[in-house]
mmCIF file of C-alpha atoms in Angstrom:
data_model
loop_
_atom_site.group_PDB
_atom_site.id
_atom_site.type_symbol
_atom_site.label_atom_id
_atom_site.label_comp_id
_atom_site.label_asym_id
_atom_site.label_seq_id
_atom_site.Cartn_x
_atom_site.Cartn_y
_atom_site.Cartn_z
ATOM 1 C CA MET A 1 22.537 -15.540 -13.693
ATOM 2 C CA SER A 2 21.840 -14.883 -17.342
ATOM 3 C CA GLU A 3 24.125 -13.138 -19.806
ATOM 4 C CA GLN A 4 21.498 -10.523 -20.628
ATOM 5 C CA PRO A 5 22.001 -6.931 -19.499
ATOM 6 C CA GLN A 6 20.275 -6.197 -16.206
ATOM 7 C CA THR A 7 17.917 -3.741 -17.929
ATOM 8 C CA VAL A 8 16.677 -6.434 -20.310
ATOM 9 C CA ARG A 9 16.272 -8.927 -17.493
ATOM 10 C CA MET A 10 14.270 -6.428 -15.446
ATOM 11 C CA ARG A 11 11.969 -5.610 -18.364
ATOM 12 C CA THR A 12 11.459 -9.309 -19.074
ATOM 13 C CA ALA A 13 10.627 -9.961 -15.426
ATOM 14 C CA LEU A 14 8.056 -7.156 -15.339
ATOM 15 C CA GLN A 15 6.377 -8.445 -18.492
ATOM 16 C CA ALA A 16 6.435 -11.982 -17.032
ATOM 17 C CA TYR A 17 4.815 -10.599 -13.882
ATOM 18 C CA LEU A 18 1.930 -9.129 -15.887
ATOM 19 C CA ASP A 19 1.567 -12.297 -17.954
ATOM 20 C CA ALA A 20 1.558 -14.527 -14.886
ATOM 21 C CA LEU A 21 -1.150 -12.507 -13.143
ATOM 22 C CA ASN A 22 -3.160 -12.506 -16.366
ATOM 23 C CA ARG A 23 -3.033 -16.327 -16.199
ATOM 24 C CA ASN A 24 -3.957 -16.193 -12.482
ATOM 25 C CA ASP A 25 -0.725 -18.109 -11.955
ATOM 26 C CA ALA A 26 0.480 -17.303 -8.435
ATOM 27 C CA ASP A 27 3.337 -19.830 -8.668
ATOM 28 C CA ALA A 28 4.770 -18.047 -11.702
ATOM 29 C CA VAL A 29 4.554 -14.674 -9.954
ATOM 30 C CA LEU A 30 6.218 -16.040 -6.828
ATOM 31 C CA ALA A 31 9.029 -17.594 -8.900
ATOM 32 C CA LEU A 32 10.023 -14.064 -9.969
ATOM 33 C CA TYR A 33 10.650 -13.030 -6.341
ATOM 34 C CA ASN A 34 13.744 -13.771 -4.296
ATOM 35 C CA ASP A 35 13.780 -15.500 -0.908
ATOM 36 C CA ASN A 36 13.289 -12.408 1.239
ATOM 37 C CA PRO A 37 10.972 -10.090 -0.647
ATOM 38 C CA THR A 38 8.987 -7.090 0.519
ATOM 39 C CA VAL A 39 5.727 -5.926 -1.033
ATOM 40 C CA GLU A 40 4.011 -2.605 -0.299
ATOM 41 C CA ASP A 41 0.666 -2.525 -2.147
ATOM 42 C CA PRO A 42 -0.617 0.111 -1.983
ATOM 43 C CA VAL A 43 2.244 2.407 -0.945
ATOM 44 C CA GLY A 44 1.197 3.747 2.468
ATOM 45 C CA SER A 45 0.036 0.365 3.777
ATOM 46 C CA PRO A 46 2.216 -1.798 6.060
ATOM 47 C CA PRO A 47 4.776 -3.630 3.897
ATOM 48 C CA LEU A 48 4.560 -7.402 3.632
ATOM 49 C CA VAL A 49 7.937 -8.872 4.557
ATOM 50 C CA GLY A 50 9.174 -12.341 3.651
ATOM 51 C CA ARG A 51 8.057 -15.205 1.429
ATOM 52 C CA VAL A 52 5.158 -16.358 3.613
ATOM 53 C CA ALA A 53 3.409 -12.983 3.675
ATOM 54 C CA VAL A 54 4.132 -12.300 0.003
ATOM 55 C CA GLU A 55 2.932 -15.742 -1.055
ATOM 56 C CA ALA A 56 -0.341 -15.306 0.868
ATOM 57 C CA PHE A 57 -0.868 -11.948 -0.846
ATOM 58 C CA TYR A 58 -0.397 -13.310 -4.383
ATOM 59 C CA ARG A 59 -2.487 -16.435 -3.718
ATOM 60 C CA LYS A 60 -5.325 -14.108 -2.765
ATOM 61 C CA VAL A 61 -4.776 -11.774 -5.737
ATOM 62 C CA ALA A 62 -4.450 -14.582 -8.283
ATOM 63 C CA ALA A 63 -7.683 -16.166 -7.052
ATOM 64 C CA MET A 64 -9.621 -13.080 -8.179
ATOM 65 C CA PRO A 65 -10.959 -12.457 -11.683
ATOM 66 C CA LEU A 66 -8.459 -9.905 -12.938
ATOM 67 C CA ARG A 67 -6.766 -8.499 -16.002
ATOM 68 C CA LEU A 68 -3.671 -6.292 -16.140
ATOM 69 C CA GLU A 69 -3.195 -3.913 -19.057
ATOM 70 C CA LEU A 70 0.071 -2.053 -19.564
ATOM 71 C CA ALA A 71 -0.659 1.697 -19.899
ATOM 72 C CA ALA A 72 2.779 2.696 -21.243
ATOM 73 C CA PRO A 73 5.986 0.816 -22.094
ATOM 74 C CA ILE A 74 7.890 -0.699 -19.172
ATOM 75 C CA ARG A 75 10.773 1.487 -17.941
ATOM 76 C CA ALA A 76 14.076 0.121 -16.658
ATOM 77 C CA SER A 77 16.708 2.288 -14.944
ATOM 78 C CA HIS A 78 20.455 2.755 -14.750
ATOM 79 C CA GLY A 79 20.317 0.963 -11.397
ATOM 80 C CA ASN A 80 18.657 -2.149 -9.969
ATOM 81 C CA ALA A 81 15.070 -0.940 -10.374
ATOM 82 C CA ALA A 82 12.379 -0.845 -13.015
ATOM 83 C CA ALA A 83 8.872 0.592 -13.169
ATOM 84 C CA MET A 84 5.657 0.225 -15.119
ATOM 85 C CA ALA A 85 2.282 1.940 -15.380
ATOM 86 C CA PHE A 86 -0.708 -0.350 -15.827
ATOM 87 C CA ASP A 87 -4.380 -0.757 -15.078
ATOM 88 C CA VAL A 88 -5.765 -3.677 -13.099
ATOM 89 C CA LEU A 89 -9.325 -4.662 -13.925
ATOM 90 C CA VAL A 90 -10.515 -6.701 -10.986
ATOM 91 C CA GLY A 91 -13.900 -8.362 -10.601
ATOM 92 C CA VAL A 92 -16.681 -8.267 -13.150
ATOM 93 C CA PRO A 93 -18.426 -5.282 -14.769
ATOM 94 C CA GLY A 94 -20.929 -3.753 -12.366
ATOM 95 C CA GLN A 95 -19.111 -5.314 -9.417
ATOM 96 C CA GLY A 96 -15.507 -4.536 -10.081
ATOM 97 C CA GLN A 97 -12.864 -1.850 -10.277
ATOM 98 C CA ARG A 98 -10.278 -0.501 -12.659
ATOM 99 C CA ILE A 99 -7.260 0.488 -10.589
ATOM 100 C CA SER A 100 -4.545 2.612 -12.194
ATOM 101 C CA VAL A 101 -1.200 1.631 -10.728
ATOM 102 C CA ILE A 102 2.509 2.279 -11.096
ATOM 103 C CA ASP A 103 4.664 -0.561 -9.789
ATOM 104 C CA VAL A 104 8.326 -0.066 -8.928
ATOM 105 C CA MET A 105 10.367 -3.239 -8.508
ATOM 106 C CA THR A 106 13.937 -3.551 -7.249
ATOM 107 C CA PHE A 107 16.039 -6.535 -8.251
ATOM 108 C CA ASP A 108 18.815 -8.510 -6.622
ATOM 109 C CA ALA A 109 22.089 -9.513 -8.313
ATOM 110 C CA ASP A 110 20.469 -12.731 -9.567
ATOM 111 C CA GLY A 111 17.775 -10.804 -11.392
ATOM 112 C CA ARG A 112 14.997 -11.751 -8.996
ATOM 113 C CA ILE A 113 12.557 -9.227 -7.578
ATOM 114 C CA ALA A 114 13.601 -8.067 -4.104
ATOM 115 C CA SER A 115 10.869 -5.491 -3.535
ATOM 116 C CA MET A 116 7.682 -4.180 -5.069
ATOM 117 C CA LYS A 117 5.897 -0.925 -4.355
ATOM 118 C CA ALA A 118 2.508 -0.237 -5.935
ATOM 119 C CA TYR A 119 1.625 3.452 -6.245
ATOM 120 C CA TRP A 120 -2.126 3.976 -6.394
ATOM 121 C CA GLY A 121 -4.469 6.053 -4.304
ATOM 122 C CA PRO A 122 -8.166 6.105 -3.473
ATOM 123 C CA GLU A 123 -9.020 8.103 -6.617
ATOM 124 C CA ASP A 124 -7.084 5.673 -8.827
ATOM 125 C CA ALA A 125 -9.721 2.972 -8.268
ATOM 126 C CA LYS A 126 -12.859 3.459 -10.355
ATOM 127 C CA PRO A 127 -15.979 1.285 -10.803
ATOM 128 C CA LEU A 128 -15.876 -1.099 -13.775
ATOM 129 C CA MET B 1 -1.024 23.843 4.195
ATOM 130 C CA SER B 2 -4.102 23.556 2.022
ATOM 131 C CA GLU B 3 -7.375 21.893 2.959
ATOM 132 C CA GLN B 4 -7.204 19.569 -0.002
ATOM 133 C CA PRO B 5 -6.614 15.873 0.567
ATOM 134 C CA GLN B 6 -2.947 14.936 0.251
ATOM 135 C CA THR B 7 -3.699 12.797 -2.814
ATOM 136 C CA VAL B 8 -5.197 15.770 -4.648
ATOM 137 C CA ARG B 9 -2.304 18.014 -3.659
ATOM 138 C CA MET B 10 0.215 15.455 -4.893
ATOM 139 C CA ARG B 11 -1.553 15.060 -8.240
ATOM 140 C CA THR B 12 -1.762 18.828 -8.638
ATOM 141 C CA ALA B 13 1.938 19.181 -7.858
ATOM 142 C CA LEU B 14 2.900 16.556 -10.426
ATOM 143 C CA GLN B 15 0.795 18.222 -13.110
ATOM 144 C CA ALA B 16 2.322 21.604 -12.142
ATOM 145 C CA TYR B 17 5.772 20.039 -12.471
ATOM 146 C CA LEU B 18 5.047 18.937 -16.049
ATOM 147 C CA ASP B 19 3.490 22.297 -16.916
ATOM 148 C CA ALA B 20 6.429 24.237 -15.484
ATOM 149 C CA LEU B 21 9.005 22.231 -17.427
ATOM 150 C CA ASN B 22 6.889 22.641 -20.561
ATOM 151 C CA ARG B 23 7.220 26.419 -20.024
ATOM 152 C CA ASN B 24 10.978 25.999 -19.375
ATOM 153 C CA ASP B 25 10.249 27.654 -16.037
ATOM 154 C CA ALA B 26 12.914 26.454 -13.598
ATOM 155 C CA ASP B 27 11.675 28.804 -10.844
ATOM 156 C CA ALA B 28 8.219 27.251 -10.933
ATOM 157 C CA VAL B 29 9.700 23.743 -10.744
ATOM 158 C CA LEU B 30 11.946 24.693 -7.835
ATOM 159 C CA ALA B 31 9.001 26.261 -5.969
ATOM 160 C CA LEU B 32 7.412 22.801 -5.829
ATOM 161 C CA TYR B 33 10.396 21.397 -3.892
ATOM 162 C CA ASN B 34 11.031 21.762 -0.189
ATOM 163 C CA ASP B 35 14.218 23.148 1.378
ATOM 164 C CA ASN B 36 16.178 19.914 1.505
ATOM 165 C CA PRO B 37 15.267 17.921 -1.576
ATOM 166 C CA THR B 38 16.948 14.962 -3.194
ATOM 167 C CA VAL B 39 16.802 14.137 -6.888
ATOM 168 C CA GLU B 40 17.978 10.873 -8.461
ATOM 169 C CA ASP B 41 17.664 11.168 -12.258
ATOM 170 C CA PRO B 42 18.189 8.611 -13.621
ATOM 171 C CA VAL B 43 17.823 6.065 -10.815
ATOM 172 C CA GLY B 44 21.261 4.478 -10.524
ATOM 173 C CA SER B 45 23.146 7.792 -10.718
ATOM 174 C CA PRO B 46 24.459 9.583 -7.607
ATOM 175 C CA PRO B 47 21.547 11.453 -5.984
ATOM 176 C CA LEU B 48 21.625 15.242 -5.936
ATOM 177 C CA VAL B 49 21.172 16.417 -2.357
ATOM 178 C CA GLY B 50 20.052 19.880 -1.260
ATOM 179 C CA ARG B 51 18.665 22.997 -2.916
ATOM 180 C CA VAL B 52 21.903 24.106 -4.567
ATOM 181 C CA ALA B 53 22.469 20.856 -6.441
ATOM 182 C CA VAL B 54 18.796 20.472 -7.345
ATOM 183 C CA GLU B 55 18.527 24.065 -8.538
ATOM 184 C CA ALA B 56 21.592 23.655 -10.770
ATOM 185 C CA PHE B 57 20.041 20.507 -12.252
ATOM 186 C CA TYR B 58 16.717 22.164 -13.130
ATOM 187 C CA ARG B 59 18.361 25.324 -14.473
ATOM 188 C CA LYS B 60 20.254 23.090 -16.895
ATOM 189 C CA VAL B 61 17.187 21.017 -17.815
ATOM 190 C CA ALA B 62 14.886 24.033 -18.281
ATOM 191 C CA ALA B 63 17.436 25.678 -20.577
ATOM 192 C CA MET B 64 17.017 22.845 -23.100
ATOM 193 C CA PRO B 65 14.349 22.624 -25.766
ATOM 194 C CA LEU B 66 12.028 20.065 -24.244
ATOM 195 C CA ARG B 67 8.463 18.847 -24.067
ATOM 196 C CA LEU B 68 6.943 16.492 -21.512
ATOM 197 C CA GLU B 69 3.943 14.366 -22.463
ATOM 198 C CA LEU B 70 2.031 12.368 -19.884
ATOM 199 C CA ALA B 71 1.793 8.730 -21.027
ATOM 200 C CA ALA B 72 -0.880 7.648 -18.535
ATOM 201 C CA PRO B 73 -2.866 9.392 -15.784
ATOM 202 C CA ILE B 74 -0.899 10.501 -12.728
ATOM 203 C CA ARG B 75 -1.089 8.049 -9.813
ATOM 204 C CA ALA B 76 -1.194 9.087 -6.159
ATOM 205 C CA SER B 77 -0.836 6.610 -3.289
ATOM 206 C CA HIS B 78 -2.236 5.891 0.159
ATOM 207 C CA GLY B 79 0.971 7.379 1.573
ATOM 208 C CA ASN B 80 3.154 10.422 0.925
ATOM 209 C CA ALA B 81 4.182 9.485 -2.623
ATOM 210 C CA ALA B 82 2.864 9.803 -6.146
ATOM 211 C CA ALA B 83 4.080 8.613 -9.535
ATOM 212 C CA MET B 84 3.640 9.346 -13.216
ATOM 213 C CA ALA B 85 4.688 7.868 -16.561
ATOM 214 C CA PHE B 86 5.641 10.364 -19.242
ATOM 215 C CA ASP B 87 7.853 10.930 -22.236
ATOM 216 C CA VAL B 88 10.406 13.722 -22.429
ATOM 217 C CA LEU B 89 11.164 14.994 -25.915
ATOM 218 C CA VAL B 90 14.458 16.804 -25.621
ATOM 219 C CA GLY B 91 16.291 18.636 -28.383
ATOM 220 C CA VAL B 92 15.098 18.940 -31.949
ATOM 221 C CA PRO B 93 14.158 16.212 -34.458
ATOM 222 C CA GLY B 94 17.281 14.638 -35.910
ATOM 223 C CA GLN B 95 19.315 15.813 -32.936
ATOM 224 C CA GLY B 96 17.177 14.896 -30.002
ATOM 225 C CA GLN B 97 15.771 12.068 -27.919
ATOM 226 C CA ARG B 98 12.461 10.787 -26.651
ATOM 227 C CA ILE B 99 13.054 9.447 -23.162
ATOM 228 C CA SER B 100 10.349 7.313 -21.544
ATOM 229 C CA VAL B 101 10.369 7.957 -17.817
ATOM 230 C CA ILE B 102 8.483 7.121 -14.647
ATOM 231 C CA ASP B 103 8.949 9.689 -11.887
ATOM 232 C CA VAL B 104 8.208 8.900 -8.260
ATOM 233 C CA MET B 105 7.942 11.888 -5.929
ATOM 234 C CA THR B 106 7.640 11.856 -2.143
ATOM 235 C CA PHE B 107 6.058 14.802 -0.359
ATOM 236 C CA ASP B 108 6.519 16.446 3.022
ATOM 237 C CA ALA B 109 3.701 17.392 5.392
ATOM 238 C CA ASP B 110 3.413 20.808 3.716
ATOM 239 C CA GLY B 111 2.729 19.222 0.334
ATOM 240 C CA ARG B 112 6.105 20.104 -1.125
ATOM 241 C CA ILE B 113 8.247 17.615 -3.013
ATOM 242 C CA ALA B 114 10.919 16.077 -0.769
ATOM 243 C CA SER B 115 12.399 13.631 -3.262
ATOM 244 C CA MET B 116 12.228 12.666 -6.911
ATOM 245 C CA LYS B 117 13.417 9.469 -8.544
ATOM 246 C CA ALA B 118 13.325 9.138 -12.327
ATOM 247 C CA TYR B 119 13.182 5.554 -13.615
ATOM 248 C CA TRP B 120 14.547 5.282 -17.133
ATOM 249 C CA GLY B 121 17.296 3.166 -18.610
ATOM 250 C CA PRO B 122 19.558 3.252 -21.638
ATOM 251 C CA GLU B 123 16.918 1.614 -23.881
ATOM 252 C CA ASP B 124 14.264 4.120 -22.783
ATOM 253 C CA ALA B 125 16.023 6.911 -24.707
ATOM 254 C CA LYS B 126 15.367 6.799 -28.458
ATOM 255 C CA PRO B 127 16.369 9.189 -31.264
ATOM 256 C CA LEU B 128 13.780 11.845 -32.137
#
């Protein structure tokens, strides 16, 4: 556990998450998660529970051509959660989408991500 | 209950929420909430539960000089929740703050807000 305030650690983790996906580095994304994570992406779909399901999800995501662009500065909170608004450009122009997302992550006491929820709806995905 | 898709209703409600606070119109904000709402602002503080507590909160907020500016387009979801990143400018220059926030609202079947969580931390509030 680092000496940094939890808010700084959460912000750093969210930036690292974006950076890792922008390198298509699933291992680096997965290293940010704890041992029993849940992922709900998009919110409204059945949550993925546990490392195996979450790892399969990020292996699939990281294998795609994609770029994540922060839309506004990362927010922390006074609790164990942080949030960020970003756009995901997935695929190639003419055959891809720009999806506008807000992710909310909760963190455990060790500063690892315990849960992720991705808020985006049908109208938030537009052709590239 | 309107005929609009839930995603459109949620987006409309979030925009109406911003507009109402920008008019300092607590009644209009409260009309967006259902009869048993919860508000956690900021996330990490004790949630306000029920109309009385939530009304007192918005009466206090709406009495302040404030302006809300959307930082990125409102996101809906595939479920009953929507989210938005915005800045709140509260007070007057030299004696005020710009607070960078992400709000997540959940909605009931009638399209009214059931819960609000505001993600912002100590470093997200900066002098105006």
